[in-house]
mmCIF file of C-alpha atoms and ligand atoms in Angstrom:
data_model
loop_
_atom_site.group_PDB
_atom_site.id
_atom_site.type_symbol
_atom_site.label_atom_id
_atom_site.label_comp_id
_atom_site.label_asym_id
_atom_site.label_seq_id
_atom_site.Cartn_x
_atom_site.Cartn_y
_atom_site.Cartn_z
ATOM 1 C CA MET A 1 81.729 17.992 118.115
ATOM 2 C CA PRO A 2 80.323 20.995 119.854
ATOM 3 C CA GLU A 3 82.325 24.122 119.446
ATOM 4 C CA ARG A 4 84.530 25.044 122.279
ATOM 5 C CA VAL A 5 84.410 28.706 123.419
ATOM 6 C CA ALA A 6 87.099 30.406 125.223
ATOM 7 C CA SER A 7 85.841 30.136 128.821
ATOM 8 C CA LYS A 8 87.508 33.379 129.952
ATOM 9 C CA GLN A 9 85.504 35.608 127.617
ATOM 10 C CA ARG A 10 82.226 33.858 127.555
ATOM 11 C CA PRO A 11 79.457 35.827 129.490
ATOM 12 C CA ARG A 12 76.462 34.088 130.366
ATOM 13 C CA GLY A 13 73.331 34.909 128.277
ATOM 14 C CA SER A 14 71.621 38.078 129.113
ATOM 15 C CA GLN A 15 68.252 36.711 129.281
ATOM 16 C CA GLY A 16 66.930 34.472 132.443
ATOM 17 C CA ALA A 17 66.239 30.977 132.043
ATOM 18 C CA ALA A 18 62.684 31.596 130.970
ATOM 19 C CA GLY A 19 63.849 34.065 128.503
ATOM 20 C CA ASP A 20 61.622 36.868 129.688
ATOM 21 C CA ARG A 21 63.569 38.641 132.356
ATOM 22 C CA PRO A 22 67.039 40.194 131.955
ATOM 23 C CA ARG A 23 69.615 38.336 134.105
ATOM 24 C CA PRO A 24 71.051 40.604 136.888
ATOM 25 C CA LEU A 25 74.225 42.302 136.332
ATOM 26 C CA VAL A 26 76.782 40.654 138.331
ATOM 27 C CA VAL A 27 79.022 42.876 140.436
ATOM 28 C CA ALA A 28 81.864 41.549 142.462
ATOM 29 C CA VAL A 29 82.847 43.517 145.596
ATOM 30 C CA PRO A 30 85.553 43.174 148.100
ATOM 31 C CA LYS A 31 84.788 42.337 151.671
ATOM 32 C CA GLY A 32 86.606 44.370 154.135
ATOM 33 C CA ARG A 33 87.821 47.886 154.610
ATOM 34 C CA VAL A 34 86.683 49.238 151.249
ATOM 35 C CA LEU A 35 83.130 48.078 151.433
ATOM 36 C CA GLU A 36 82.011 50.810 153.804
ATOM 37 C CA GLN A 37 83.527 53.477 151.341
ATOM 38 C CA LEU A 38 82.055 51.626 148.316
ATOM 39 C CA ILE A 39 78.381 51.591 149.538
ATOM 40 C CA PRO A 40 77.784 55.337 149.311
ATOM 41 C CA ARG A 41 79.444 55.263 145.937
ATOM 42 C CA LEU A 42 76.931 52.733 144.652
ATOM 43 C CA GLN A 43 73.944 54.778 146.004
ATOM 44 C CA ALA A 44 75.338 57.825 144.413
ATOM 45 C CA ALA A 45 75.628 55.931 141.050
ATOM 46 C CA GLY A 46 71.961 55.166 141.401
ATOM 47 C CA ILE A 47 71.967 51.479 142.448
ATOM 48 C CA ASP A 48 71.201 50.293 145.926
ATOM 49 C CA GLY A 49 74.276 49.598 148.205
ATOM 50 C CA ALA A 50 71.904 48.625 151.117
ATOM 51 C CA PRO A 51 72.081 44.881 150.481
ATOM 52 C CA LEU A 52 75.796 45.067 151.254
ATOM 53 C CA SER A 53 75.322 46.646 154.615
ATOM 54 C CA ALA A 54 73.215 43.676 155.962
ATOM 55 C CA LYS A 55 75.149 42.061 158.565
ATOM 56 C CA SER A 56 74.928 38.403 157.155
ATOM 57 C CA ARG A 57 77.256 35.617 155.983
ATOM 58 C CA GLN A 58 75.400 35.627 152.634
ATOM 59 C CA LEU A 59 77.842 35.896 149.914
ATOM 60 C CA ILE A 60 75.336 36.756 147.120
ATOM 61 C CA ARG A 61 73.362 39.674 147.859
ATOM 62 C CA GLU A 62 70.366 40.986 145.561
ATOM 63 C CA ASP A 63 69.268 44.447 144.560
ATOM 64 C CA ARG A 64 66.315 43.288 142.620
ATOM 65 C CA ARG A 65 64.907 46.818 141.969
ATOM 66 C CA HIS A 66 67.902 47.649 139.850
ATOM 67 C CA GLY A 67 68.685 44.237 138.489
ATOM 68 C CA ILE A 68 72.040 44.090 140.429
ATOM 69 C CA ARG A 69 73.456 40.786 141.991
ATOM 70 C CA TYR A 70 76.461 41.460 144.320
ATOM 71 C CA LEU A 71 78.976 38.819 145.001
ATOM 72 C CA LEU A 72 81.069 39.344 148.137
ATOM 73 C CA LEU A 73 84.680 38.092 147.622
ATOM 74 C CA LYS A 74 88.092 38.279 149.081
ATOM 75 C CA PRO A 75 89.604 41.437 147.334
ATOM 76 C CA ASP A 76 92.408 39.306 145.557
ATOM 77 C CA ASP A 77 89.557 37.185 143.934
ATOM 78 C CA VAL A 78 87.568 40.040 142.410
ATOM 79 C CA PRO A 79 89.639 40.325 139.093
ATOM 80 C CA THR A 80 89.566 36.484 138.670
ATOM 81 C CA TYR A 81 85.763 36.359 138.939
ATOM 82 C CA VAL A 82 85.364 39.284 136.486
ATOM 83 C CA GLU A 83 88.014 38.060 133.974
ATOM 84 C CA TYR A 84 86.349 34.592 133.714
ATOM 85 C CA GLY A 85 83.009 36.192 133.259
ATOM 86 C CA ALA A 86 81.424 34.924 136.577
ATOM 87 C CA ALA A 87 80.901 38.688 137.385
ATOM 88 C CA ASP A 88 80.501 41.333 134.725
ATOM 89 C CA LEU A 89 82.282 43.998 136.758
ATOM 90 C CA GLY A 90 83.954 44.443 140.145
ATOM 91 C CA VAL A 91 85.818 46.639 142.387
ATOM 92 C CA VAL A 92 89.499 46.175 143.025
ATOM 93 C CA GLY A 93 92.377 47.788 144.637
ATOM 94 C CA ARG A 94 95.186 48.679 142.066
ATOM 95 C CA ASP A 95 97.676 46.617 144.171
ATOM 96 C CA VAL A 96 95.901 43.417 143.012
ATOM 97 C CA LEU A 97 95.820 44.566 139.416
ATOM 98 C CA LEU A 98 99.651 45.458 139.596
ATOM 99 C CA GLU A 99 100.760 42.287 141.179
ATOM 100 C CA ARG A 100 99.176 39.885 138.538
ATOM 101 C CA ASP A 101 98.201 40.333 134.875
ATOM 102 C CA TYR A 102 94.603 40.312 134.068
ATOM 103 C CA ASP A 103 92.757 40.722 130.668
ATOM 104 C CA LEU A 104 90.329 43.321 131.935
ATOM 105 C CA TYR A 105 88.921 46.645 131.173
ATOM 106 C CA ALA A 106 89.721 49.104 134.051
ATOM 107 C CA PRO A 107 88.004 52.360 133.095
ATOM 108 C CA VAL A 108 87.312 54.268 136.321
ATOM 109 C CA ASP A 109 89.391 55.078 139.507
ATOM 110 C CA LEU A 110 86.953 55.298 142.300
ATOM 111 C CA GLY A 111 89.249 57.220 144.470
ATOM 112 C CA ILE A 112 88.306 55.125 147.525
ATOM 113 C CA GLY A 113 90.435 52.536 149.444
ATOM 114 C CA ARG A 114 93.319 55.133 149.087
ATOM 115 C CA CYS A 115 96.580 53.879 150.703
ATOM 116 C CA ARG A 116 100.129 53.542 149.811
ATOM 117 C CA MET A 117 102.434 50.553 149.125
ATOM 118 C CA MET A 118 105.594 51.169 151.021
ATOM 119 C CA VAL A 119 108.956 49.650 151.847
ATOM 120 C CA CYS A 120 108.862 49.633 155.657
ATOM 121 C CA GLY A 121 111.526 48.346 158.262
ATOM 122 C CA ARG A 122 112.937 49.093 161.744
ATOM 123 C CA GLY A 123 114.883 52.095 160.248
ATOM 124 C CA PRO A 124 116.780 53.344 157.073
ATOM 125 C CA GLU A 125 119.670 51.156 158.106
ATOM 126 C CA ASP A 126 117.718 47.883 157.375
ATOM 127 C CA LEU A 127 117.753 48.912 153.625
ATOM 128 C CA GLU A 128 121.368 50.157 153.690
ATOM 129 C CA ARG A 129 123.625 47.700 155.627
ATOM 130 C CA VAL A 130 122.892 44.565 153.598
ATOM 131 C CA TYR A 131 124.403 45.306 150.230
ATOM 132 C CA ALA A 132 126.675 42.392 150.716
ATOM 133 C CA ARG A 133 123.832 39.936 149.898
ATOM 134 C CA PRO A 134 120.457 40.534 148.304
ATOM 135 C CA LEU A 135 117.972 42.334 150.402
ATOM 136 C CA ARG A 136 115.380 39.823 151.937
ATOM 137 C CA VAL A 137 111.824 41.314 151.472
ATOM 138 C CA ALA A 138 108.725 39.893 153.087
ATOM 139 C CA THR A 139 105.527 40.616 150.935
ATOM 140 C CA LYS A 140 102.337 39.615 149.677
ATOM 141 C CA PHE A 141 103.450 41.375 146.440
ATOM 142 C CA PRO A 142 106.594 39.731 145.287
ATOM 143 C CA ASN A 143 106.212 41.002 141.530
ATOM 144 C CA ILE A 144 105.676 44.573 142.657
ATOM 145 C CA ALA A 145 108.485 44.517 145.029
ATOM 146 C CA ARG A 146 110.925 43.030 142.556
ATOM 147 C CA ALA A 147 109.967 45.600 139.943
ATOM 148 C CA HIS A 148 110.461 48.408 142.513
ATOM 149 C CA PHE A 149 113.922 47.219 143.487
ATOM 150 C CA GLU A 150 115.059 46.193 139.954
ATOM 151 C CA ALA A 151 114.289 49.821 138.803
ATOM 152 C CA ARG A 152 116.872 50.872 141.611
ATOM 153 C CA GLY A 153 119.528 48.273 140.488
ATOM 154 C CA ARG A 154 118.994 46.337 143.674
ATOM 155 C CA SER A 155 118.761 42.562 143.592
ATOM 156 C CA ILE A 156 116.366 41.102 146.249
ATOM 157 C CA GLU A 157 115.116 37.813 147.581
ATOM 158 C CA THR A 158 111.476 37.746 148.181
ATOM 159 C CA VAL A 159 109.673 35.943 151.113
ATOM 160 C CA PHE A 160 106.063 35.404 150.523
ATOM 161 C CA ALA A 161 103.814 36.257 153.699
ATOM 162 C CA GLN A 162 100.135 36.506 153.433
ATOM 163 C CA GLY A 163 99.430 38.823 156.466
ATOM 164 C CA SER A 164 100.700 40.385 159.583
ATOM 165 C CA VAL A 165 103.836 40.864 157.395
ATOM 166 C CA GLU A 166 104.971 43.587 159.889
ATOM 167 C CA LEU A 167 106.386 40.507 162.048
ATOM 168 C CA ALA A 168 108.933 39.672 159.479
ATOM 169 C CA PRO A 169 111.577 42.370 160.280
ATOM 170 C CA LEU A 170 110.855 41.921 163.917
ATOM 171 C CA THR A 171 111.667 38.388 163.915
ATOM 172 C CA GLY A 172 114.580 38.145 161.560
ATOM 173 C CA LEU A 173 112.457 36.392 158.721
ATOM 174 C CA ALA A 174 113.240 39.565 156.484
ATOM 175 C CA ASP A 175 115.217 42.773 156.264
ATOM 176 C CA VAL A 176 112.195 44.841 155.178
ATOM 177 C CA ILE A 177 108.600 44.447 154.028
ATOM 178 C CA VAL A 178 106.572 45.747 150.969
ATOM 179 C CA ASP A 179 103.132 46.350 152.084
ATOM 180 C CA LEU A 180 100.171 48.711 152.168
ATOM 181 C CA VAL A 181 99.993 51.531 154.658
ATOM 182 C CA GLU A 182 96.765 53.353 155.280
ATOM 183 C CA THR A 183 96.834 55.049 158.610
ATOM 184 C CA GLY A 184 100.261 53.901 159.717
ATOM 185 C CA GLU A 185 98.907 52.681 162.981
ATOM 186 C CA THR A 186 100.050 49.030 162.380
ATOM 187 C CA LEU A 187 103.618 50.228 161.528
ATOM 188 C CA ARG A 188 103.593 52.444 164.667
ATOM 189 C CA GLN A 189 102.460 49.896 167.158
ATOM 190 C CA ASN A 190 105.091 47.437 165.959
ATOM 191 C CA GLY A 191 107.861 50.022 165.904
ATOM 192 C CA LEU A 192 108.465 49.964 161.975
ATOM 193 C CA GLN A 193 108.791 53.114 159.872
ATOM 194 C CA GLU A 194 108.004 53.866 156.104
ATOM 195 C CA LEU A 195 111.343 53.872 154.139
ATOM 196 C CA GLU A 196 110.385 54.317 150.497
ATOM 197 C CA LYS A 197 107.124 54.780 148.552
ATOM 198 C CA VAL A 198 106.603 52.071 145.881
ATOM 199 C CA VAL A 199 103.129 53.364 144.620
ATOM 200 C CA ASP A 200 99.915 55.093 145.472
ATOM 201 C CA ILE A 201 96.996 52.810 145.475
ATOM 202 C CA SER A 202 93.180 53.169 145.240
ATOM 203 C CA SER A 203 90.248 51.132 144.246
ATOM 204 C CA VAL A 204 89.165 50.913 140.484
ATOM 205 C CA VAL A 205 86.199 49.483 138.633
ATOM 206 C CA VAL A 206 87.117 46.453 136.391
ATOM 207 C CA VAL A 207 84.851 45.076 133.663
ATOM 208 C CA ASN A 208 84.774 41.884 131.645
ATOM 209 C CA ARG A 209 85.645 42.669 127.957
ATOM 210 C CA ALA A 210 82.872 40.410 126.583
ATOM 211 C CA ALA A 211 80.363 41.711 129.060
ATOM 212 C CA LEU A 212 81.167 45.276 128.100
ATOM 213 C CA LYS A 213 80.158 44.522 124.590
ATOM 214 C CA LEU A 214 77.041 42.562 125.236
ATOM 215 C CA GLU A 215 75.693 44.406 128.167
ATOM 216 C CA ARG A 216 76.826 47.815 126.837
ATOM 217 C CA ASP A 217 73.571 49.472 127.589
ATOM 218 C CA ARG A 218 73.470 48.685 131.174
ATOM 219 C CA ILE A 219 77.337 48.787 131.926
ATOM 220 C CA VAL A 220 78.227 52.023 130.191
ATOM 221 C CA PRO A 221 75.657 54.307 132.165
ATOM 222 C CA LEU A 222 76.862 52.782 135.420
ATOM 223 C CA LEU A 223 80.471 53.462 134.582
ATOM 224 C CA GLU A 224 79.539 56.957 133.550
ATOM 225 C CA ALA A 225 77.850 57.437 136.903
ATOM 226 C CA PHE A 226 80.870 56.111 138.674
ATOM 227 C CA GLY A 227 83.024 58.551 136.944
ATOM 228 C CA ARG A 228 80.782 61.518 137.688
ATOM 229 C CA THR A 229 80.675 60.659 141.348
ATOM 230 C CA GLY A 230 84.535 60.268 141.309
ATOM 231 C CA GLU A 231 86.749 62.525 143.439
HETATM 232 C C1 PRP B 301 96.719 45.954 155.900
HETATM 233 C C2 PRP B 301 98.146 45.942 155.650
HETATM 234 C C3 PRP B 301 98.789 46.485 156.890
HETATM 235 C C4 PRP B 301 97.576 47.251 157.384
HETATM 236 C C5 PRP B 301 97.888 48.797 157.268
HETATM 237 O O1 PRP B 301 96.429 44.657 156.719
HETATM 238 O O2 PRP B 301 98.713 44.718 155.293
HETATM 239 O O3 PRP B 301 99.144 45.510 157.759
HETATM 240 O O4 PRP B 301 96.324 46.880 156.683
HETATM 241 O O5 PRP B 301 96.819 49.537 157.778
HETATM 242 P P1 PRP B 301 97.208 50.787 158.703
HETATM 243 O O6 PRP B 301 98.306 51.525 158.076
HETATM 244 O O7 PRP B 301 95.803 51.675 158.804
HETATM 245 O O8 PRP B 301 97.546 50.245 159.918
HETATM 246 P P2 PRP B 301 95.091 44.033 156.972
HETATM 247 O O9 PRP B 301 94.473 44.845 158.084
HETATM 248 O O10 PRP B 301 94.323 43.900 155.712
HETATM 249 O O11 PRP B 301 95.506 42.604 157.459
HETATM 250 P P3 PRP B 301 96.573 41.519 157.294
HETATM 251 O O12 PRP B 301 97.813 41.950 158.057
HETATM 252 O O13 PRP B 301 96.078 40.264 157.618
HETATM 253 O O14 PRP B 301 96.982 41.785 155.641
#
């Protein structure tokens, strides 16, 4: 019987198929708002972010000169690819890491993608007047929301909403929301207010634990460069 290897911590071999060329270091990056801020940080760390600026639907982008392969992913999927070793390292918002448990090394806060996770509603009374029943909270972050209110001795009922969650208090789906706020413009345009801060958020580098051991010579200098260029 072939020996079974725990798939989550199994990195692919560090040689190419022919065994003569090192395989590229695979870096998972989030599509969307943070990507624009990430590109100059990659440049500053001495690798080429330019392949990520190309307007294209390609989900794999190569920086052949530095031996980097980028995977463009939905932000929520970045830690999954890194944890399973499909990517060696990645960049992800702390919100994603706080919401679910991952077995990852998270050594560097990049200080980009800064925003805040907030409890928001139409006004303070949305939080105060419903003590007779559990507060109903619409969110994409039910675990973070529960922990926030539990720490304040308040029981809540969560309603999962994937996006446009600002609609929930406006339509009666929920009393309040727990969501990310960056400029505050979405709240303003929908007549909502920030009521309580849950936590500050920024983007961090996450690394597959096995890859960190096996590709130490390539990964550690990169982490040091990210650290040096941090804010
Ligand atoms: C995020 C978040 C808010 C908005 C906040 O949504 O969920 O809706 O950004 O940003 P602002 O404070 O700068 O207005 P996103 O744009 O990712 O879309 P979504 O509603 O589909 O989640």
